[in-house]
Amino acid sequence: MERFANHVVIVTGAASGIGKAATLLFLEERARVVAVDLNKSGLDALSEDVPTGHRDRFLPFLADVINLDQVEQMVRSVVDRWGTINVLFNNAGIEDTDSVTDTTEEMWDRQITVNLKSVFACSKFVLPQMQKTGHGVIVNTGSIEGIVAEPRGAAYVASKGGVVMLTKEMALTYASDNIRVNCVCPGWIDTPMARRSIDKHGGLEVMMPEIRRLQPLGRLGTPVEVAKAVLFLSSDDASFITGTTLMVDGGYTAQ
Ligand code: NAI
């Protein structure tokens, strides 16, 4: 499939996990992809993984998505280089969370800022470009934890609940500009972030029975399975879909 030939796509959190899988899939479907991350070595590794035939359509960009100056500069560079922006995938995120009583103010601020303010920051500078051209698509990465809570996840759950609601607000506000805004909510996906959390809880062998119980398909999802949902929402196949939350969670939230 080549649903994104000549489309310009920005992916945040592109150096790892879900963002990396989405970057490679968008490139496969002929998009021009701007891969944004603050992890320089991760971006370098991603650049090496990009097949030679796609490299002229690949632009790694080192930026912290919570820094509005850096985001504005990134968006300006993309527009200077490629003239337009068709898709923004707001995906960068972190998980360092605990109960309210065990969360420091610094942890709270960082969690909410990276997971939620980043969506505001990137959208703020990309939306005017999309308004100019009269079309555009934004996909945000929420989480099952934007829909159902888990104990000791205070700031993470709050940030992802915020992403789900901000998705709906942006969908309503920019519908008249022909801009669609949707959200994917992954369950447990096998990425470095999930592995860090699994390791904290005793490793995969210890956690697997619990993951099987919570996720009826009985396994971790893969980054590519989430990326495919992101590409669907970003494509014309989803032309009448906006303001929605697509669960990619192996049935986690069905029970
Ligand atoms: P990951 O840790 O593998 O990748 C996240 C990427 O975001 C990293 O490359 C990191 O450097 C980048 N990043 C973090 N803060 C940044 C910042 N301020 N500026 C620029 N880049 C930044 O994580 P994963 O699993 O791929 O997560 C992607 C998204 O999916 C996150 O929003 C996460 O909350 C969400 N998610 C992940 C789930 C999972 O099970 N892996 C489940 C539900 C949601």
mmCIF file of C-alpha atoms and ligand atoms in Angstrom:
data_model
loop_
_atom_site.group_PDB
_atom_site.id
_atom_site.type_symbol
_atom_site.label_atom_id
_atom_site.label_comp_id
_atom_site.label_asym_id
_atom_site.label_seq_id
_atom_site.Cartn_x
_atom_site.Cartn_y
_atom_site.Cartn_z
ATOM 1 C CA MET A 1 0.000 0.000 0.000
ATOM 2 C CA GLU A 2 1.124 3.550 -0.646
ATOM 3 C CA ARG A 3 -1.497 5.618 1.143
ATOM 4 C CA PHE A 4 0.919 8.416 2.077
ATOM 5 C CA ALA A 5 2.851 9.142 -1.137
ATOM 6 C CA ASN A 6 4.239 12.699 -0.794
ATOM 7 C CA HIS A 7 2.481 13.246 2.544
ATOM 8 C CA VAL A 8 4.540 14.930 5.242
ATOM 9 C CA VAL A 9 4.246 13.157 8.590
ATOM 10 C CA ILE A 10 5.666 14.214 11.961
ATOM 11 C CA VAL A 11 6.152 11.442 14.518
ATOM 12 C CA THR A 12 7.160 12.345 18.073
ATOM 13 C CA GLY A 13 8.892 9.838 20.328
ATOM 14 C CA ALA A 14 10.163 8.279 17.104
ATOM 15 C CA ALA A 15 13.396 6.807 18.430
ATOM 16 C CA SER A 16 11.834 3.849 20.205
ATOM 17 C CA GLY A 17 8.891 1.491 20.520
ATOM 18 C CA ILE A 18 5.597 2.568 18.947
ATOM 19 C CA GLY A 19 6.990 5.771 17.399
ATOM 20 C CA LYS A 20 9.808 3.888 15.714
ATOM 21 C CA ALA A 21 7.430 1.282 14.283
ATOM 22 C CA ALA A 22 5.120 4.026 12.980
ATOM 23 C CA THR A 23 8.038 5.912 11.392
ATOM 24 C CA LEU A 24 9.165 2.825 9.480
ATOM 25 C CA LEU A 25 5.599 1.968 8.351
ATOM 26 C CA PHE A 26 4.894 5.538 7.168
ATOM 27 C CA LEU A 27 8.160 5.434 5.197
ATOM 28 C CA GLU A 28 7.163 2.088 3.673
ATOM 29 C CA GLU A 29 3.956 3.744 2.476
ATOM 30 C CA ARG A 30 6.011 6.473 0.762
ATOM 31 C CA ALA A 31 5.503 9.318 3.261
ATOM 32 C CA ARG A 32 8.134 11.936 4.014
ATOM 33 C CA VAL A 33 8.714 11.444 7.748
ATOM 34 C CA VAL A 34 10.098 13.787 10.385
ATOM 35 C CA ALA A 35 11.227 11.662 13.330
ATOM 36 C CA VAL A 36 11.310 13.790 16.488
ATOM 37 C CA ASP A 37 12.925 12.655 19.724
ATOM 38 C CA LEU A 38 15.261 13.943 22.436
ATOM 39 C CA ASN A 39 17.267 10.725 22.427
ATOM 40 C CA LYS A 40 20.180 11.379 20.051
ATOM 41 C CA SER A 41 21.585 7.850 20.086
ATOM 42 C CA GLY A 42 18.097 6.422 19.558
ATOM 43 C CA LEU A 43 17.581 8.679 16.535
ATOM 44 C CA ASP A 44 20.991 7.644 15.168
ATOM 45 C CA ALA A 45 20.054 3.973 15.551
ATOM 46 C CA LEU A 46 16.704 4.622 13.841
ATOM 47 C CA SER A 47 18.473 6.375 10.949
ATOM 48 C CA GLU A 48 20.558 3.241 10.427
ATOM 49 C CA ASP A 49 17.408 1.085 10.391
ATOM 50 C CA VAL A 50 15.785 3.183 7.657
ATOM 51 C CA PRO A 51 16.185 1.250 4.386
ATOM 52 C CA THR A 52 18.419 3.049 1.874
ATOM 53 C CA GLY A 53 15.547 3.516 -0.576
ATOM 54 C CA HIS A 54 13.610 5.608 1.980
ATOM 55 C CA ARG A 55 16.426 7.814 3.297
ATOM 56 C CA ASP A 56 15.718 10.817 1.070
ATOM 57 C CA ARG A 57 12.247 10.989 2.669
ATOM 58 C CA PHE A 58 13.487 10.680 6.259
ATOM 59 C CA LEU A 59 14.381 13.608 8.514
ATOM 60 C CA PRO A 60 15.527 12.896 12.091
ATOM 61 C CA PHE A 61 15.004 15.922 14.336
ATOM 62 C CA LEU A 62 16.428 16.279 17.839
ATOM 63 C CA ALA A 63 13.909 18.184 20.000
ATOM 64 C CA ASP A 64 12.257 18.100 23.389
ATOM 65 C CA VAL A 65 8.519 18.161 22.713
ATOM 66 C CA ILE A 66 7.765 19.999 25.943
ATOM 67 C CA ASN A 67 9.907 22.956 24.899
ATOM 68 C CA LEU A 68 7.694 25.271 22.849
ATOM 69 C CA ASP A 69 10.658 27.088 21.251
ATOM 70 C CA GLN A 70 12.157 23.825 20.043
ATOM 71 C CA VAL A 71 8.780 22.596 18.780
ATOM 72 C CA GLU A 72 8.162 25.847 16.904
ATOM 73 C CA GLN A 73 11.617 25.629 15.340
ATOM 74 C CA MET A 74 11.016 21.993 14.354
ATOM 75 C CA VAL A 75 7.716 22.851 12.668
ATOM 76 C CA ARG A 76 9.301 25.806 10.861
ATOM 77 C CA SER A 77 12.143 23.610 9.573
ATOM 78 C CA VAL A 78 9.659 21.019 8.280
ATOM 79 C CA VAL A 79 7.593 23.634 6.469
ATOM 80 C CA ASP A 80 10.740 25.292 5.040
ATOM 81 C CA ARG A 81 11.937 21.950 3.740
ATOM 82 C CA TRP A 82 8.753 20.237 2.569
ATOM 83 C CA GLY A 83 6.172 23.061 2.440
ATOM 84 C CA THR A 84 3.311 21.339 4.222
ATOM 85 C CA ILE A 85 2.318 18.994 7.064
ATOM 86 C CA ASN A 86 -0.313 16.308 6.476
ATOM 87 C CA VAL A 87 -0.077 14.177 9.620
ATOM 88 C CA LEU A 88 1.052 14.766 13.204
ATOM 89 C CA PHE A 89 1.462 11.687 15.398
ATOM 90 C CA ASN A 90 1.762 12.940 18.999
ATOM 91 C CA ASN A 91 3.294 9.876 20.594
ATOM 92 C CA ALA A 92 6.203 10.866 22.887
ATOM 93 C CA GLY A 93 5.614 9.798 26.452
ATOM 94 C CA ILE A 94 7.139 8.600 29.693
ATOM 95 C CA GLU A 95 5.917 6.493 32.594
ATOM 96 C CA ASP A 96 7.315 7.295 36.017
ATOM 97 C CA THR A 97 4.357 7.195 38.269
ATOM 98 C CA ASP A 98 3.090 6.180 41.685
ATOM 99 C CA SER A 99 0.254 6.840 44.133
ATOM 100 C CA VAL A 100 -0.632 10.443 44.942
ATOM 101 C CA THR A 101 1.056 10.202 48.340
ATOM 102 C CA ASP A 102 4.249 8.744 46.871
ATOM 103 C CA THR A 103 4.436 11.109 43.871
ATOM 104 C CA THR A 104 6.738 14.086 44.249
ATOM 105 C CA GLU A 105 5.774 17.427 42.763
ATOM 106 C CA GLU A 106 8.646 17.055 40.307
ATOM 107 C CA MET A 107 7.435 13.590 39.141
ATOM 108 C CA TRP A 108 3.871 14.919 38.770
ATOM 109 C CA ASP A 109 4.928 17.944 36.718
ATOM 110 C CA ARG A 110 7.244 15.972 34.449
ATOM 111 C CA GLN A 111 4.687 13.226 33.791
ATOM 112 C CA ILE A 112 1.850 15.612 32.959
ATOM 113 C CA THR A 113 4.123 17.873 30.943
ATOM 114 C CA VAL A 114 5.729 15.193 28.765
ATOM 115 C CA ASN A 115 2.538 13.198 28.147
ATOM 116 C CA LEU A 116 -0.056 15.982 27.915
ATOM 117 C CA LYS A 117 1.558 19.388 27.391
ATOM 118 C CA SER A 118 3.556 17.909 24.489
ATOM 119 C CA VAL A 119 0.286 17.217 22.629
ATOM 120 C CA PHE A 120 -0.741 20.838 23.162
ATOM 121 C CA ALA A 121 2.718 22.127 22.181
ATOM 122 C CA CYS A 122 3.099 20.194 18.912
ATOM 123 C CA SER A 123 -0.530 20.664 17.880
ATOM 124 C CA LYS A 124 -0.324 24.404 18.615
ATOM 125 C CA PHE A 125 2.324 24.930 15.942
ATOM 126 C CA VAL A 126 1.151 22.288 13.446
ATOM 127 C CA LEU A 127 -2.565 23.182 13.376
ATOM 128 C CA PRO A 128 -2.096 26.619 11.737
ATOM 129 C CA GLN A 129 -0.173 24.927 8.889
ATOM 130 C CA MET A 130 -3.007 22.432 8.432
ATOM 131 C CA GLN A 131 -5.581 25.241 8.562
ATOM 132 C CA LYS A 132 -3.689 27.002 5.754
ATOM 133 C CA THR A 133 -3.889 23.962 3.486
ATOM 134 C CA GLY A 134 -7.454 23.060 4.494
ATOM 135 C CA HIS A 135 -6.743 19.510 5.614
ATOM 136 C CA GLY A 136 -4.770 17.499 8.136
ATOM 137 C CA VAL A 137 -4.819 14.609 10.553
ATOM 138 C CA ILE A 138 -3.615 14.380 14.140
ATOM 139 C CA VAL A 139 -3.321 11.087 16.010
ATOM 140 C CA ASN A 140 -2.485 11.124 19.710
ATOM 141 C CA THR A 141 -1.227 8.206 21.769
ATOM 142 C CA GLY A 142 -3.422 7.768 24.809
ATOM 143 C CA SER A 143 -3.458 4.522 26.767
ATOM 144 C CA ILE A 144 -5.816 2.017 28.319
ATOM 145 C CA GLU A 145 -4.969 4.076 31.388
ATOM 146 C CA GLY A 146 -6.767 7.038 29.859
ATOM 147 C CA ILE A 147 -9.913 4.903 30.051
ATOM 148 C CA VAL A 148 -9.452 2.654 33.088
ATOM 149 C CA ALA A 149 -7.233 3.415 36.063
ATOM 150 C CA GLU A 150 -4.689 1.225 37.780
ATOM 151 C CA PRO A 151 -3.472 1.706 41.335
ATOM 152 C CA ARG A 152 -0.244 3.680 41.841
ATOM 153 C CA GLY A 153 -0.550 5.339 38.439
ATOM 154 C CA ALA A 154 -1.782 8.766 39.517
ATOM 155 C CA ALA A 155 0.042 11.168 37.206
ATOM 156 C CA TYR A 156 0.223 8.749 34.250
ATOM 157 C CA VAL A 157 -3.517 7.986 34.406
ATOM 158 C CA ALA A 158 -4.299 11.702 34.743
ATOM 159 C CA SER A 159 -2.052 12.575 31.787
ATOM 160 C CA LYS A 160 -3.587 9.950 29.497
ATOM 161 C CA GLY A 161 -7.150 10.825 30.542
ATOM 162 C CA GLY A 162 -6.185 14.358 29.549
ATOM 163 C CA VAL A 163 -4.938 13.182 26.145
ATOM 164 C CA VAL A 164 -8.240 11.371 25.464
ATOM 165 C CA MET A 165 -10.270 14.480 26.294
ATOM 166 C CA LEU A 166 -7.940 16.892 24.494
ATOM 167 C CA THR A 167 -8.346 14.679 21.411
ATOM 168 C CA LYS A 168 -12.115 15.180 21.538
ATOM 169 C CA GLU A 169 -11.806 18.925 22.082
ATOM 170 C CA MET A 170 -9.435 19.367 19.136
ATOM 171 C CA ALA A 171 -11.662 17.172 16.934
ATOM 172 C CA LEU A 172 -14.612 19.476 17.635
ATOM 173 C CA THR A 173 -12.708 22.736 17.335
ATOM 174 C CA TYR A 174 -10.951 21.945 14.043
ATOM 175 C CA ALA A 175 -13.595 19.840 12.263
ATOM 176 C CA SER A 176 -14.655 22.889 10.259
ATOM 177 C CA ASP A 177 -11.048 23.193 9.019
ATOM 178 C CA ASN A 178 -11.271 19.625 7.670
ATOM 179 C CA ILE A 179 -8.751 18.473 10.293
ATOM 180 C CA ARG A 180 -9.425 15.086 11.923
ATOM 181 C CA VAL A 181 -8.110 14.322 15.424
ATOM 182 C CA ASN A 182 -8.161 10.829 16.915
ATOM 183 C CA CYS A 183 -6.471 8.837 19.610
ATOM 184 C CA VAL A 184 -5.063 5.308 19.873
ATOM 185 C CA CYS A 185 -5.134 3.691 23.283
ATOM 186 C CA PRO A 186 -2.639 0.837 23.493
ATOM 187 C CA GLY A 187 -2.743 -1.906 26.105
ATOM 188 C CA TRP A 188 0.478 -3.655 27.170
ATOM 189 C CA ILE A 189 2.776 -3.334 24.142
ATOM 190 C CA ASP A 190 6.236 -4.862 23.965
ATOM 191 C CA THR A 191 8.400 -1.728 23.932
ATOM 192 C CA PRO A 192 11.341 -0.562 26.045
ATOM 193 C CA MET A 193 8.864 1.440 28.186
ATOM 194 C CA ALA A 194 6.730 -1.626 28.939
ATOM 195 C CA ARG A 195 9.826 -3.760 29.543
ATOM 196 C CA ARG A 196 11.074 -1.252 32.144
ATOM 197 C CA SER A 197 7.755 -1.497 33.950
ATOM 198 C CA ILE A 198 7.661 -5.304 33.670
ATOM 199 C CA ASP A 199 11.205 -5.534 35.047
ATOM 200 C CA LYS A 200 10.212 -3.323 37.994
ATOM 201 C CA HIS A 201 7.476 -5.855 38.795
ATOM 202 C CA GLY A 202 9.738 -8.919 38.755
ATOM 203 C CA GLY A 203 10.169 -9.636 35.034
ATOM 204 C CA LEU A 204 8.111 -11.096 32.223
ATOM 205 C CA GLU A 205 7.760 -14.582 33.703
ATOM 206 C CA VAL A 206 6.295 -13.173 36.916
ATOM 207 C CA MET A 207 4.058 -10.706 35.095
ATOM 208 C CA MET A 208 2.806 -12.933 32.264
ATOM 209 C CA PRO A 209 -0.100 -14.602 34.135
ATOM 210 C CA GLU A 210 -1.374 -11.142 35.116
ATOM 211 C CA ILE A 211 -0.931 -9.807 31.567
ATOM 212 C CA ARG A 212 -2.836 -12.855 30.202
ATOM 213 C CA ARG A 213 -5.654 -12.233 32.681
ATOM 214 C CA LEU A 214 -5.910 -8.532 31.859
ATOM 215 C CA GLN A 215 -5.343 -8.792 28.101
ATOM 216 C CA PRO A 216 -7.682 -11.546 26.810
ATOM 217 C CA LEU A 217 -5.693 -12.136 23.598
ATOM 218 C CA GLY A 218 -3.145 -13.536 26.050
ATOM 219 C CA ARG A 219 0.065 -11.776 25.027
ATOM 220 C CA LEU A 220 1.802 -8.429 24.774
ATOM 221 C CA GLY A 221 0.877 -6.406 21.692
ATOM 222 C CA THR A 222 3.618 -5.414 19.257
ATOM 223 C CA PRO A 223 4.591 -1.828 18.327
ATOM 224 C CA VAL A 224 3.686 -2.599 14.705
ATOM 225 C CA GLU A 225 0.139 -3.567 15.733
ATOM 226 C CA VAL A 226 -0.312 -0.101 17.249
ATOM 227 C CA ALA A 227 1.422 1.589 14.319
ATOM 228 C CA LYS A 228 -1.000 -0.063 11.880
ATOM 229 C CA ALA A 229 -3.938 1.463 13.769
ATOM 230 C CA VAL A 230 -2.184 4.845 13.650
ATOM 231 C CA LEU A 231 -1.688 4.593 9.894
ATOM 232 C CA PHE A 232 -5.340 3.616 9.445
ATOM 233 C CA LEU A 233 -6.517 6.693 11.399
ATOM 234 C CA SER A 234 -4.040 8.877 9.493
ATOM 235 C CA SER A 235 -5.230 7.653 6.099
ATOM 236 C CA ASP A 236 -8.232 8.433 3.917
ATOM 237 C CA ASP A 237 -9.590 5.005 4.932
ATOM 238 C CA ALA A 238 -10.645 6.844 8.113
ATOM 239 C CA SER A 239 -11.998 9.903 6.287
ATOM 240 C CA PHE A 240 -15.205 10.124 8.364
ATOM 241 C CA ILE A 241 -13.590 9.294 11.714
ATOM 242 C CA THR A 242 -12.786 12.086 14.136
ATOM 243 C CA GLY A 243 -12.843 12.541 17.912
ATOM 244 C CA THR A 244 -12.634 8.821 18.501
ATOM 245 C CA THR A 245 -10.558 6.603 20.733
ATOM 246 C CA LEU A 246 -9.360 3.388 19.111
ATOM 247 C CA MET A 247 -8.432 0.745 21.668
ATOM 248 C CA VAL A 248 -5.466 -1.411 20.597
ATOM 249 C CA ASP A 249 -5.426 -3.460 23.747
ATOM 250 C CA GLY A 250 -6.080 -7.156 23.066
ATOM 251 C CA GLY A 251 -9.446 -6.827 24.771
ATOM 252 C CA TYR A 252 -8.113 -5.272 27.998
ATOM 253 C CA THR A 253 -10.904 -2.715 28.338
ATOM 254 C CA ALA A 254 -13.684 -5.043 27.130
ATOM 255 C CA GLN A 255 -13.952 -6.743 30.536
HETATM 256 P P1 NAI B 1 9.322 4.143 24.548
HETATM 257 O O1 NAI B 1 9.923 4.551 25.846
HETATM 258 O O2 NAI B 1 9.812 2.902 23.892
HETATM 259 O O3 NAI B 1 9.417 5.364 23.503
HETATM 260 C C1 NAI B 1 9.071 6.659 23.867
HETATM 261 C C2 NAI B 1 9.952 7.637 23.098
HETATM 262 O O4 NAI B 1 9.540 8.972 23.457
HETATM 263 C C3 NAI B 1 11.435 7.526 23.454
HETATM 264 O O5 NAI B 1 12.223 7.426 22.283
HETATM 265 C C4 NAI B 1 11.738 8.804 24.199
HETATM 266 O O6 NAI B 1 13.057 9.273 24.038
HETATM 267 C C5 NAI B 1 10.719 9.760 23.581
HETATM 268 N N1 NAI B 1 10.475 10.922 24.428
HETATM 269 C C6 NAI B 1 10.182 10.925 25.757
HETATM 270 N N2 NAI B 1 10.083 12.189 26.207
HETATM 271 C C7 NAI B 1 10.319 13.003 25.141
HETATM 272 C C8 NAI B 1 10.375 14.409 24.968
HETATM 273 N N3 NAI B 1 10.164 15.235 26.008
HETATM 274 N N4 NAI B 1 10.655 14.900 23.754
HETATM 275 C C9 NAI B 1 10.884 14.074 22.696
HETATM 276 N N5 NAI B 1 10.854 12.725 22.801
HETATM 277 C C10 NAI B 1 10.568 12.200 24.008
HETATM 278 O O7 NAI B 1 7.761 4.033 24.817
HETATM 279 P P2 NAI B 1 6.546 3.419 23.970
HETATM 280 O O8 NAI B 1 6.055 2.268 24.717
HETATM 281 O O9 NAI B 1 6.871 3.317 22.549
HETATM 282 O O10 NAI B 1 5.491 4.595 24.217
HETATM 283 C C11 NAI B 1 5.010 5.445 23.199
HETATM 284 C C12 NAI B 1 3.703 6.036 23.684
HETATM 285 O O11 NAI B 1 2.778 4.967 23.909
HETATM 286 C C13 NAI B 1 3.804 6.791 24.998
HETATM 287 O O12 NAI B 1 2.980 7.939 24.935
HETATM 288 C C14 NAI B 1 3.248 5.799 26.010
HETATM 289 O O13 NAI B 1 2.711 6.438 27.133
HETATM 290 C C15 NAI B 1 2.196 5.111 25.183
HETATM 291 N N6 NAI B 1 1.766 3.805 25.659
HETATM 292 C C16 NAI B 1 2.635 2.746 25.702
HETATM 293 C C17 NAI B 1 2.184 1.522 26.160
HETATM 294 C C18 NAI B 1 3.075 0.318 26.218
HETATM 295 O O14 NAI B 1 2.656 -0.716 26.770
HETATM 296 N N7 NAI B 1 4.267 0.349 25.693
HETATM 297 C C19 NAI B 1 0.812 1.321 26.613
HETATM 298 C C20 NAI B 1 -0.023 2.488 26.491
HETATM 299 C C21 NAI B 1 0.462 3.686 26.036
#
